[in-house]
Amino acid sequence: MSSRLSLGTPARCFLLAALMISGGAQAQGSDELTALVNAYRNAPQRCDGARLPRAGTLAPSDALARVRVEPGAGLAQGLADAGYQASASQLIWVAGATQADAVMAKLKQSHCRAILDRRYTEIGVSRSGKRWRVVLAQPLLAPDLGDWRTAGQATLAHANKARAAARTCGDRHFDAARPLAWNEKLAAAALAHSRDMAERNQLGHAGSDGSTPAQRATRQRYDWRAVGENVAGGQGSADKVVAGWLASPTHCANLMAPEFTEMGAAYARADDSDLRIYWTQVFATPR
């Protein structure tokens, strides 16, 4: 989820968009299905008679796309062979369709619970003719994740690496942008919100007290001219969380925005929650 607030502009929270990727003929079908899955997850849905909240964007995983499992076989060995360590995973087969929208219709009809499971944060899609394989997973937390500040500064490094090159976020082109500087006040705001999300087992921009990203920056005595925020949950390392944000047009746009000059980031863990780990990235421009 991404949010941005500039002086004189209303906050834009819970902006969620479909994933857009380019590739070859077979990959295009896979990428299109990933985009359809994310569009489905990023809006409230009804599934098996129950109304479910937004599940959030799934980051594409090359490792999950490489998983090779024959129908009827177990997924664990396929994940191991692909070098992917998962704390939760599910394999879905769809046969008899050549177009991604037809596959999506079958997923909605027969697998809505799995597709809308908010535990999953990554997806791999592959196909062979009319057979499609969808692997959903939540990765294990990296053993060398470090404390929140170490991981936050690693997030900054990955964000600045992304900003160093021009890129397209959805249908918006961004030139390369100057690197962001670490700011302790923004990091404190990020940590407070990550802990709040972890304690509530809830991913979003609104704090438990109704606070906005800009209000949380102000509480840390940061005098801002523009504020933006990305949040995520379930990603096991700084590189994975940044990769997930880059795969979502609205998060990517925050990360590439040239008007932002400073950043703070942090995670908080709650092992008994659905996502186990919650990330916040706060961007700002000082007044």
PDB file of C-alpha atoms in Angstrom:
ATOM      1  CA  MET A   1       0.000   0.000   0.000  1.00  0.00           C
ATOM      2  CA  SER A   2       1.204   3.498  -0.778  1.00  0.00           C
ATOM      3  CA  SER A   3       0.228   6.952   0.368  1.00  0.00           C
ATOM      4  CA  ARG A   4       1.417  10.433  -0.476  1.00  0.00           C
ATOM      5  CA  LEU A   5       0.607  13.844   0.971  1.00  0.00           C
ATOM      6  CA  SER A   6       1.938  17.170  -0.300  1.00  0.00           C
ATOM      7  CA  LEU A   7       1.221  20.570   1.191  1.00  0.00           C
ATOM      8  CA  GLY A   8      -2.213  21.690   0.016  1.00  0.00           C
ATOM      9  CA  THR A   9      -3.035  18.277  -1.473  1.00  0.00           C
ATOM     10  CA  PRO A  10      -5.370  15.711   0.142  1.00  0.00           C
ATOM     11  CA  ALA A  11      -3.798  12.454   1.296  1.00  0.00           C
ATOM     12  CA  ARG A  12      -4.167   9.535  -1.073  1.00  0.00           C
ATOM     13  CA  CYS A  13      -4.271   6.345   0.959  1.00  0.00           C
ATOM     14  CA  PHE A  14      -4.898   2.743   0.026  1.00  0.00           C
ATOM     15  CA  LEU A  15      -3.902   3.307  -3.591  1.00  0.00           C
ATOM     16  CA  LEU A  16      -3.631  -0.188  -4.990  1.00  0.00           C
ATOM     17  CA  ALA A  17      -2.954  -1.047  -8.606  1.00  0.00           C
ATOM     18  CA  ALA A  18      -2.374  -4.019 -10.879  1.00  0.00           C
ATOM     19  CA  LEU A  19       1.103  -5.281 -11.646  1.00  0.00           C
ATOM     20  CA  MET A  20       2.424  -4.604 -15.151  1.00  0.00           C
ATOM     21  CA  ILE A  21       5.469  -6.431 -16.548  1.00  0.00           C
ATOM     22  CA  SER A  22       6.812  -7.004 -20.047  1.00  0.00           C
ATOM     23  CA  GLY A  23       8.067 -10.262 -21.525  1.00  0.00           C
ATOM     24  CA  GLY A  24       7.865 -12.812 -24.314  1.00  0.00           C
ATOM     25  CA  ALA A  25       4.750 -14.508 -25.669  1.00  0.00           C
ATOM     26  CA  GLN A  26       4.462 -17.154 -22.975  1.00  0.00           C
ATOM     27  CA  ALA A  27       5.691 -14.766 -20.252  1.00  0.00           C
ATOM     28  CA  GLN A  28       3.160 -12.162 -21.304  1.00  0.00           C
ATOM     29  CA  GLY A  29       0.332 -14.550 -20.513  1.00  0.00           C
ATOM     30  CA  SER A  30       1.894 -15.304 -17.142  1.00  0.00           C
ATOM     31  CA  ASP A  31       2.486 -11.644 -16.369  1.00  0.00           C
ATOM     32  CA  GLU A  32      -1.050 -10.776 -17.423  1.00  0.00           C
ATOM     33  CA  LEU A  33      -2.426 -13.370 -15.019  1.00  0.00           C
ATOM     34  CA  THR A  34      -0.262 -11.959 -12.226  1.00  0.00           C
ATOM     35  CA  ALA A  35      -1.710  -8.520 -12.951  1.00  0.00           C
ATOM     36  CA  LEU A  36      -5.265  -9.884 -12.872  1.00  0.00           C
ATOM     37  CA  VAL A  37      -4.617 -11.686  -9.575  1.00  0.00           C
ATOM     38  CA  ASN A  38      -3.256  -8.490  -8.029  1.00  0.00           C
ATOM     39  CA  ALA A  39      -6.163  -6.415  -9.281  1.00  0.00           C
ATOM     40  CA  TYR A  40      -8.514  -8.975  -7.699  1.00  0.00           C
ATOM     41  CA  ARG A  41      -6.616  -8.936  -4.385  1.00  0.00           C
ATOM     42  CA  ASN A  42      -6.493  -5.156  -4.243  1.00  0.00           C
ATOM     43  CA  ALA A  43     -10.237  -4.658  -3.882  1.00  0.00           C
ATOM     44  CA  PRO A  44     -12.708  -6.053  -1.320  1.00  0.00           C
ATOM     45  CA  GLN A  45     -14.189  -9.324  -2.617  1.00  0.00           C
ATOM     46  CA  ARG A  46     -16.847 -11.877  -1.802  1.00  0.00           C
ATOM     47  CA  CYS A  47     -15.636 -15.462  -1.558  1.00  0.00           C
ATOM     48  CA  ASP A  48     -17.709 -18.493  -0.540  1.00  0.00           C
ATOM     49  CA  GLY A  49     -20.418 -16.159   0.744  1.00  0.00           C
ATOM     50  CA  ALA A  50     -18.070 -14.099   2.935  1.00  0.00           C
ATOM     51  CA  ARG A  51     -16.830 -10.578   2.319  1.00  0.00           C
ATOM     52  CA  LEU A  52     -13.032 -10.395   2.538  1.00  0.00           C
ATOM     53  CA  PRO A  53     -10.845  -7.275   2.815  1.00  0.00           C
ATOM     54  CA  ARG A  54      -8.081  -6.288   0.414  1.00  0.00           C
ATOM     55  CA  ALA A  55      -5.309  -8.878   0.440  1.00  0.00           C
ATOM     56  CA  GLY A  56      -2.593  -6.666  -1.084  1.00  0.00           C
ATOM     57  CA  THR A  57      -0.158  -6.959  -3.968  1.00  0.00           C
ATOM     58  CA  LEU A  58       1.819 -10.140  -4.613  1.00  0.00           C
ATOM     59  CA  ALA A  59       5.418  -9.616  -5.703  1.00  0.00           C
ATOM     60  CA  PRO A  60       6.490 -11.750  -8.692  1.00  0.00           C
ATOM     61  CA  SER A  61       9.097 -14.380  -7.829  1.00  0.00           C
ATOM     62  CA  ASP A  62      11.338 -15.959 -10.454  1.00  0.00           C
ATOM     63  CA  ALA A  63      12.051 -18.812  -8.053  1.00  0.00           C
ATOM     64  CA  LEU A  64       8.345 -19.616  -7.662  1.00  0.00           C
ATOM     65  CA  ALA A  65       7.887 -19.426 -11.425  1.00  0.00           C
ATOM     66  CA  ARG A  66      10.664 -22.027 -11.797  1.00  0.00           C
ATOM     67  CA  VAL A  67       9.010 -24.518  -9.443  1.00  0.00           C
ATOM     68  CA  ARG A  68       8.437 -27.813 -11.226  1.00  0.00           C
ATOM     69  CA  VAL A  69       5.750 -30.030  -9.743  1.00  0.00           C
ATOM     70  CA  GLU A  70       3.704 -32.571 -11.651  1.00  0.00           C
ATOM     71  CA  PRO A  71      -0.047 -32.705 -10.946  1.00  0.00           C
ATOM     72  CA  GLY A  72      -0.672 -34.848  -7.878  1.00  0.00           C
ATOM     73  CA  ALA A  73       2.882 -34.459  -6.569  1.00  0.00           C
ATOM     74  CA  GLY A  74       3.918 -32.526  -3.455  1.00  0.00           C
ATOM     75  CA  LEU A  75       5.002 -28.896  -3.564  1.00  0.00           C
ATOM     76  CA  ALA A  76       7.751 -29.105  -0.926  1.00  0.00           C
ATOM     77  CA  GLN A  77      10.299 -30.813  -3.175  1.00  0.00           C
ATOM     78  CA  GLY A  78       9.598 -28.421  -6.024  1.00  0.00           C
ATOM     79  CA  LEU A  79      10.212 -25.443  -3.743  1.00  0.00           C
ATOM     80  CA  ALA A  80      13.411 -27.009  -2.443  1.00  0.00           C
ATOM     81  CA  ASP A  81      14.671 -27.681  -5.971  1.00  0.00           C
ATOM     82  CA  ALA A  82      13.974 -24.041  -6.874  1.00  0.00           C
ATOM     83  CA  GLY A  83      15.871 -22.851  -3.789  1.00  0.00           C
ATOM     84  CA  TYR A  84      12.818 -21.248  -2.213  1.00  0.00           C
ATOM     85  CA  GLN A  85      12.215 -21.459   1.540  1.00  0.00           C
ATOM     86  CA  ALA A  86       8.573 -20.862   2.409  1.00  0.00           C
ATOM     87  CA  SER A  87       6.697 -20.588   5.674  1.00  0.00           C
ATOM     88  CA  ALA A  88       3.402 -21.039   3.790  1.00  0.00           C
ATOM     89  CA  SER A  89       2.714 -22.044   0.208  1.00  0.00           C
ATOM     90  CA  GLN A  90       0.049 -23.337  -2.143  1.00  0.00           C
ATOM     91  CA  LEU A  91       0.031 -24.751  -5.657  1.00  0.00           C
ATOM     92  CA  ILE A  92      -2.914 -24.266  -8.018  1.00  0.00           C
ATOM     93  CA  TRP A  93      -3.296 -25.936 -11.414  1.00  0.00           C
ATOM     94  CA  VAL A  94      -5.626 -24.624 -14.103  1.00  0.00           C
ATOM     95  CA  ALA A  95      -6.090 -26.501 -17.375  1.00  0.00           C
ATOM     96  CA  GLY A  96      -7.974 -25.943 -20.597  1.00  0.00           C
ATOM     97  CA  ALA A  97      -7.474 -22.203 -21.064  1.00  0.00           C
ATOM     98  CA  THR A  98      -5.239 -20.213 -23.377  1.00  0.00           C
ATOM     99  CA  GLN A  99      -6.054 -16.684 -22.173  1.00  0.00           C
ATOM    100  CA  ALA A 100      -5.192 -15.208 -18.794  1.00  0.00           C
ATOM    101  CA  ASP A 101      -8.688 -13.813 -18.260  1.00  0.00           C
ATOM    102  CA  ALA A 102     -10.180 -17.295 -18.672  1.00  0.00           C
ATOM    103  CA  VAL A 103      -7.699 -18.646 -16.112  1.00  0.00           C
ATOM    104  CA  MET A 104      -8.609 -15.827 -13.738  1.00  0.00           C
ATOM    105  CA  ALA A 105     -12.277 -16.674 -14.047  1.00  0.00           C
ATOM    106  CA  LYS A 106     -11.505 -20.248 -12.963  1.00  0.00           C
ATOM    107  CA  LEU A 107      -9.371 -19.040 -10.071  1.00  0.00           C
ATOM    108  CA  LYS A 108     -12.220 -16.836  -8.830  1.00  0.00           C
ATOM    109  CA  GLN A 109     -14.707 -19.660  -9.142  1.00  0.00           C
ATOM    110  CA  SER A 110     -12.736 -22.490  -7.529  1.00  0.00           C
ATOM    111  CA  HIS A 111      -9.775 -20.988  -5.661  1.00  0.00           C
ATOM    112  CA  CYS A 112     -10.880 -17.599  -4.313  1.00  0.00           C
ATOM    113  CA  ARG A 113      -9.865 -18.439  -0.731  1.00  0.00           C
ATOM    114  CA  ALA A 114      -6.297 -19.228  -1.763  1.00  0.00           C
ATOM    115  CA  ILE A 115      -5.994 -16.271  -4.123  1.00  0.00           C
ATOM    116  CA  LEU A 116      -7.290 -13.893  -1.429  1.00  0.00           C
ATOM    117  CA  ASP A 117      -5.225 -15.344   1.420  1.00  0.00           C
ATOM    118  CA  ARG A 118      -3.348 -12.357   2.824  1.00  0.00           C
ATOM    119  CA  ARG A 119      -0.583 -14.556   4.222  1.00  0.00           C
ATOM    120  CA  TYR A 120       0.819 -14.938   0.728  1.00  0.00           C
ATOM    121  CA  THR A 121       3.121 -12.166  -0.461  1.00  0.00           C
ATOM    122  CA  GLU A 122       4.762 -13.653  -3.567  1.00  0.00           C
ATOM    123  CA  ILE A 123       3.552 -15.385  -6.716  1.00  0.00           C
ATOM    124  CA  GLY A 124       5.055 -17.421  -9.516  1.00  0.00           C
ATOM    125  CA  VAL A 125       3.095 -18.192 -12.680  1.00  0.00           C
ATOM    126  CA  SER A 126       4.163 -20.478 -15.487  1.00  0.00           C
ATOM    127  CA  ARG A 127       2.356 -22.192 -18.322  1.00  0.00           C
ATOM    128  CA  SER A 128       2.744 -24.847 -20.957  1.00  0.00           C
ATOM    129  CA  GLY A 129       0.109 -24.532 -23.639  1.00  0.00           C
ATOM    130  CA  LYS A 130      -3.260 -24.756 -21.898  1.00  0.00           C
ATOM    131  CA  ARG A 131      -1.807 -25.832 -18.523  1.00  0.00           C
ATOM    132  CA  TRP A 132      -1.128 -23.061 -16.017  1.00  0.00           C
ATOM    133  CA  ARG A 133       0.673 -23.398 -12.696  1.00  0.00           C
ATOM    134  CA  VAL A 134       0.232 -20.758  -9.981  1.00  0.00           C
ATOM    135  CA  VAL A 135       2.405 -20.943  -6.853  1.00  0.00           C
ATOM    136  CA  LEU A 136       1.595 -18.670  -3.907  1.00  0.00           C
ATOM    137  CA  ALA A 137       3.980 -18.382  -0.980  1.00  0.00           C
ATOM    138  CA  GLN A 138       5.145 -16.492   2.050  1.00  0.00           C
ATOM    139  CA  PRO A 139       8.949 -16.666   2.312  1.00  0.00           C
ATOM    140  CA  LEU A 140      10.835 -17.418   5.492  1.00  0.00           C
ATOM    141  CA  LEU A 141      12.372 -14.412   7.176  1.00  0.00           C
ATOM    142  CA  ALA A 142      16.011 -13.952   6.236  1.00  0.00           C
ATOM    143  CA  PRO A 143      18.279 -15.221   9.043  1.00  0.00           C
ATOM    144  CA  ASP A 144      20.564 -12.189   8.618  1.00  0.00           C
ATOM    145  CA  LEU A 145      17.754  -9.622   8.610  1.00  0.00           C
ATOM    146  CA  GLY A 146      19.349  -7.647  11.444  1.00  0.00           C
ATOM    147  CA  ASP A 147      17.624  -5.169  13.742  1.00  0.00           C
ATOM    148  CA  TRP A 148      15.049  -2.731  12.438  1.00  0.00           C
ATOM    149  CA  ARG A 149      17.560   0.046  11.765  1.00  0.00           C
ATOM    150  CA  THR A 150      19.971  -2.247   9.900  1.00  0.00           C
ATOM    151  CA  ALA A 151      17.120  -3.554   7.757  1.00  0.00           C
ATOM    152  CA  GLY A 152      15.775  -0.030   7.271  1.00  0.00           C
ATOM    153  CA  GLN A 153      19.113   1.216   5.993  1.00  0.00           C
ATOM    154  CA  ALA A 154      19.330  -1.815   3.708  1.00  0.00           C
ATOM    155  CA  THR A 155      15.907  -0.804   2.405  1.00  0.00           C
ATOM    156  CA  LEU A 156      17.323   2.661   1.724  1.00  0.00           C
ATOM    157  CA  ALA A 157      20.245   1.152  -0.195  1.00  0.00           C
ATOM    158  CA  HIS A 158      17.919  -0.930  -2.394  1.00  0.00           C
ATOM    159  CA  ALA A 159      15.636   2.069  -2.936  1.00  0.00           C
ATOM    160  CA  ASN A 160      18.563   4.246  -4.006  1.00  0.00           C
ATOM    161  CA  LYS A 161      19.779   1.535  -6.361  1.00  0.00           C
ATOM    162  CA  ALA A 162      16.338   1.576  -7.981  1.00  0.00           C
ATOM    163  CA  ARG A 163      16.307   5.389  -8.181  1.00  0.00           C
ATOM    164  CA  ALA A 164      19.668   5.391  -9.956  1.00  0.00           C
ATOM    165  CA  ALA A 165      18.056   4.227 -13.208  1.00  0.00           C
ATOM    166  CA  ALA A 166      15.050   5.429 -15.159  1.00  0.00           C
ATOM    167  CA  ARG A 167      12.020   3.167 -14.950  1.00  0.00           C
ATOM    168  CA  THR A 168       8.333   2.930 -15.734  1.00  0.00           C
ATOM    169  CA  CYS A 169       5.852   2.578 -12.881  1.00  0.00           C
ATOM    170  CA  GLY A 170       2.651   1.325 -14.467  1.00  0.00           C
ATOM    171  CA  ASP A 171       2.064   3.845 -17.256  1.00  0.00           C
ATOM    172  CA  ARG A 172       4.238   6.604 -15.745  1.00  0.00           C
ATOM    173  CA  HIS A 173       7.843   7.142 -16.776  1.00  0.00           C
ATOM    174  CA  PHE A 174      10.355   8.338 -14.198  1.00  0.00           C
ATOM    175  CA  ASP A 175      13.851   9.577 -14.930  1.00  0.00           C
ATOM    176  CA  ALA A 176      16.662   8.531 -12.637  1.00  0.00           C
ATOM    177  CA  ALA A 177      16.399  10.424  -9.344  1.00  0.00           C
ATOM    178  CA  ARG A 178      18.910  11.597  -6.789  1.00  0.00           C
ATOM    179  CA  PRO A 179      19.575   9.219  -3.894  1.00  0.00           C
ATOM    180  CA  LEU A 180      17.558   9.616  -0.729  1.00  0.00           C
ATOM    181  CA  ALA A 181      19.259  10.467   2.559  1.00  0.00           C
ATOM    182  CA  TRP A 182      18.541   8.553   5.781  1.00  0.00           C
ATOM    183  CA  ASN A 183      16.581  10.528   8.373  1.00  0.00           C
ATOM    184  CA  GLU A 184      16.223   9.322  11.961  1.00  0.00           C
ATOM    185  CA  LYS A 185      12.925  11.138  12.572  1.00  0.00           C
ATOM    186  CA  LEU A 186      11.339   9.484   9.537  1.00  0.00           C
ATOM    187  CA  ALA A 187      12.805   6.161  10.663  1.00  0.00           C
ATOM    188  CA  ALA A 188      11.169   6.626  14.072  1.00  0.00           C
ATOM    189  CA  ALA A 189       7.836   7.333  12.375  1.00  0.00           C
ATOM    190  CA  ALA A 190       8.275   4.190  10.263  1.00  0.00           C
ATOM    191  CA  LEU A 191       9.104   2.066  13.301  1.00  0.00           C
ATOM    192  CA  ALA A 192       6.103   3.326  15.265  1.00  0.00           C
ATOM    193  CA  HIS A 193       3.723   2.518  12.422  1.00  0.00           C
ATOM    194  CA  SER A 194       5.261  -0.908  11.759  1.00  0.00           C
ATOM    195  CA  ARG A 195       4.850  -1.792  15.436  1.00  0.00           C
ATOM    196  CA  ASP A 196       1.281  -0.514  15.380  1.00  0.00           C
ATOM    197  CA  MET A 197       0.426  -2.691  12.359  1.00  0.00           C
ATOM    198  CA  ALA A 198       2.124  -5.719  13.914  1.00  0.00           C
ATOM    199  CA  GLU A 199       0.250  -5.336  17.189  1.00  0.00           C
ATOM    200  CA  ARG A 200      -3.094  -5.029  15.394  1.00  0.00           C
ATOM    201  CA  ASN A 201      -2.376  -7.713  12.759  1.00  0.00           C
ATOM    202  CA  GLN A 202      -3.521  -5.162  10.197  1.00  0.00           C
ATOM    203  CA  LEU A 203      -1.806  -3.702   7.135  1.00  0.00           C
ATOM    204  CA  GLY A 204      -2.697  -0.148   6.127  1.00  0.00           C
ATOM    205  CA  HIS A 205      -1.802   3.528   6.282  1.00  0.00           C
ATOM    206  CA  ALA A 206      -4.235   4.551   9.031  1.00  0.00           C
ATOM    207  CA  GLY A 207      -2.815   4.209  12.522  1.00  0.00           C
ATOM    208  CA  SER A 208      -4.781   2.621  15.346  1.00  0.00           C
ATOM    209  CA  ASP A 209      -5.594   6.180  16.475  1.00  0.00           C
ATOM    210  CA  GLY A 210      -6.601   7.221  12.953  1.00  0.00           C
ATOM    211  CA  SER A 211      -3.293   8.981  12.284  1.00  0.00           C
ATOM    212  CA  THR A 212      -2.008   9.638   8.762  1.00  0.00           C
ATOM    213  CA  PRO A 213       1.597   9.297   7.520  1.00  0.00           C
ATOM    214  CA  ALA A 214       1.984  13.088   7.639  1.00  0.00           C
ATOM    215  CA  GLN A 215       0.705  13.282  11.214  1.00  0.00           C
ATOM    216  CA  ARG A 216       3.124  10.566  12.303  1.00  0.00           C
ATOM    217  CA  ALA A 217       6.036  12.465  10.718  1.00  0.00           C
ATOM    218  CA  THR A 218       4.913  15.624  12.524  1.00  0.00           C
ATOM    219  CA  ARG A 219       4.821  13.746  15.846  1.00  0.00           C
ATOM    220  CA  GLN A 220       8.527  13.050  15.369  1.00  0.00           C
ATOM    221  CA  ARG A 221       9.045  16.825  14.945  1.00  0.00           C
ATOM    222  CA  TYR A 222       9.841  16.517  11.280  1.00  0.00           C
ATOM    223  CA  ASP A 223       8.976  19.795   9.521  1.00  0.00           C
ATOM    224  CA  TRP A 224       7.825  18.526   6.155  1.00  0.00           C
ATOM    225  CA  ARG A 225       6.817  19.975   2.808  1.00  0.00           C
ATOM    226  CA  ALA A 226       5.844  16.612   1.278  1.00  0.00           C
ATOM    227  CA  VAL A 227       5.337  13.159   2.803  1.00  0.00           C
ATOM    228  CA  GLY A 228       4.792   9.719   1.279  1.00  0.00           C
ATOM    229  CA  GLU A 229       4.545   6.237   2.708  1.00  0.00           C
ATOM    230  CA  ASN A 230       4.778   2.646   1.487  1.00  0.00           C
ATOM    231  CA  VAL A 231       3.773  -0.283   3.694  1.00  0.00           C
ATOM    232  CA  ALA A 232       4.052  -4.013   3.167  1.00  0.00           C
ATOM    233  CA  GLY A 233       3.800  -7.242   5.121  1.00  0.00           C
ATOM    234  CA  GLY A 234       5.236 -10.732   4.927  1.00  0.00           C
ATOM    235  CA  GLN A 235       8.399 -10.024   2.923  1.00  0.00           C
ATOM    236  CA  GLY A 236      11.383 -11.662   4.565  1.00  0.00           C
ATOM    237  CA  SER A 237      14.168  -9.236   3.632  1.00  0.00           C
ATOM    238  CA  ALA A 238      14.857  -5.668   2.538  1.00  0.00           C
ATOM    239  CA  ASP A 239      15.521  -6.623  -1.086  1.00  0.00           C
ATOM    240  CA  LYS A 240      12.241  -8.548  -1.308  1.00  0.00           C
ATOM    241  CA  VAL A 241      10.159  -5.741   0.153  1.00  0.00           C
ATOM    242  CA  VAL A 242      11.663  -3.190  -2.243  1.00  0.00           C
ATOM    243  CA  ALA A 243      11.146  -5.590  -5.162  1.00  0.00           C
ATOM    244  CA  GLY A 244       7.503  -5.883  -4.176  1.00  0.00           C
ATOM    245  CA  TRP A 245       7.071  -2.105  -4.034  1.00  0.00           C
ATOM    246  CA  LEU A 246       8.718  -1.699  -7.428  1.00  0.00           C
ATOM    247  CA  ALA A 247       6.270  -4.233  -8.869  1.00  0.00           C
ATOM    248  CA  SER A 248       3.300  -2.069  -7.846  1.00  0.00           C
ATOM    249  CA  PRO A 249       2.806   1.154  -9.847  1.00  0.00           C
ATOM    250  CA  THR A 250       1.714   3.351  -6.921  1.00  0.00           C
ATOM    251  CA  HIS A 251       4.450   2.144  -4.565  1.00  0.00           C
ATOM    252  CA  CYS A 252       6.995   2.439  -7.372  1.00  0.00           C
ATOM    253  CA  ALA A 253       5.888   6.015  -8.053  1.00  0.00           C
ATOM    254  CA  ASN A 254       6.489   6.963  -4.412  1.00  0.00           C
ATOM    255  CA  LEU A 255       9.910   5.328  -4.478  1.00  0.00           C
ATOM    256  CA  MET A 256      10.952   7.089  -7.704  1.00  0.00           C
ATOM    257  CA  ALA A 257       9.396  10.500  -6.948  1.00  0.00           C
ATOM    258  CA  PRO A 258      12.112  13.129  -7.499  1.00  0.00           C
ATOM    259  CA  GLU A 259      10.546  15.560  -5.004  1.00  0.00           C
ATOM    260  CA  PHE A 260      11.425  13.287  -2.081  1.00  0.00           C
ATOM    261  CA  THR A 261      14.900  13.805  -0.637  1.00  0.00           C
ATOM    262  CA  GLU A 262      14.891  11.850   2.643  1.00  0.00           C
ATOM    263  CA  MET A 263      13.661   8.495   3.874  1.00  0.00           C
ATOM    264  CA  GLY A 264      13.344   6.305   6.931  1.00  0.00           C
ATOM    265  CA  ALA A 265      12.281   2.663   7.070  1.00  0.00           C
ATOM    266  CA  ALA A 266      11.726  -0.025   9.680  1.00  0.00           C
ATOM    267  CA  TYR A 267      10.075  -3.374  10.280  1.00  0.00           C
ATOM    268  CA  ALA A 268       8.326  -4.932  13.264  1.00  0.00           C
ATOM    269  CA  ARG A 269       7.667  -8.615  13.880  1.00  0.00           C
ATOM    270  CA  ALA A 270       4.654 -10.381  15.342  1.00  0.00           C
ATOM    271  CA  ASP A 271       5.149 -14.106  14.869  1.00  0.00           C
ATOM    272  CA  ASP A 272       1.548 -14.896  15.842  1.00  0.00           C
ATOM    273  CA  SER A 273       0.100 -12.542  13.204  1.00  0.00           C
ATOM    274  CA  ASP A 274      -0.933 -13.408   9.660  1.00  0.00           C
ATOM    275  CA  LEU A 275       2.035 -11.719   7.978  1.00  0.00           C
ATOM    276  CA  ARG A 276       4.610 -12.065  10.795  1.00  0.00           C
ATOM    277  CA  ILE A 277       6.551  -8.982   9.678  1.00  0.00           C
ATOM    278  CA  TYR A 278       5.364  -5.480   8.777  1.00  0.00           C
ATOM    279  CA  TRP A 279       7.389  -2.890   6.860  1.00  0.00           C
ATOM    280  CA  THR A 280       7.006   0.893   6.624  1.00  0.00           C
ATOM    281  CA  GLN A 281       8.941   3.221   4.319  1.00  0.00           C
ATOM    282  CA  VAL A 282       8.435   6.960   4.902  1.00  0.00           C
ATOM    283  CA  PHE A 283       9.565   9.512   2.307  1.00  0.00           C
ATOM    284  CA  ALA A 284       9.660  13.251   2.830  1.00  0.00           C
ATOM    285  CA  THR A 285      10.977  16.597   1.739  1.00  0.00           C
ATOM    286  CA  PRO A 286      11.830  19.016   4.562  1.00  0.00           C
ATOM    287  CA  ARG A 287      10.359  22.485   4.619  1.00  0.00           C
TER     288      ARG A 287
END
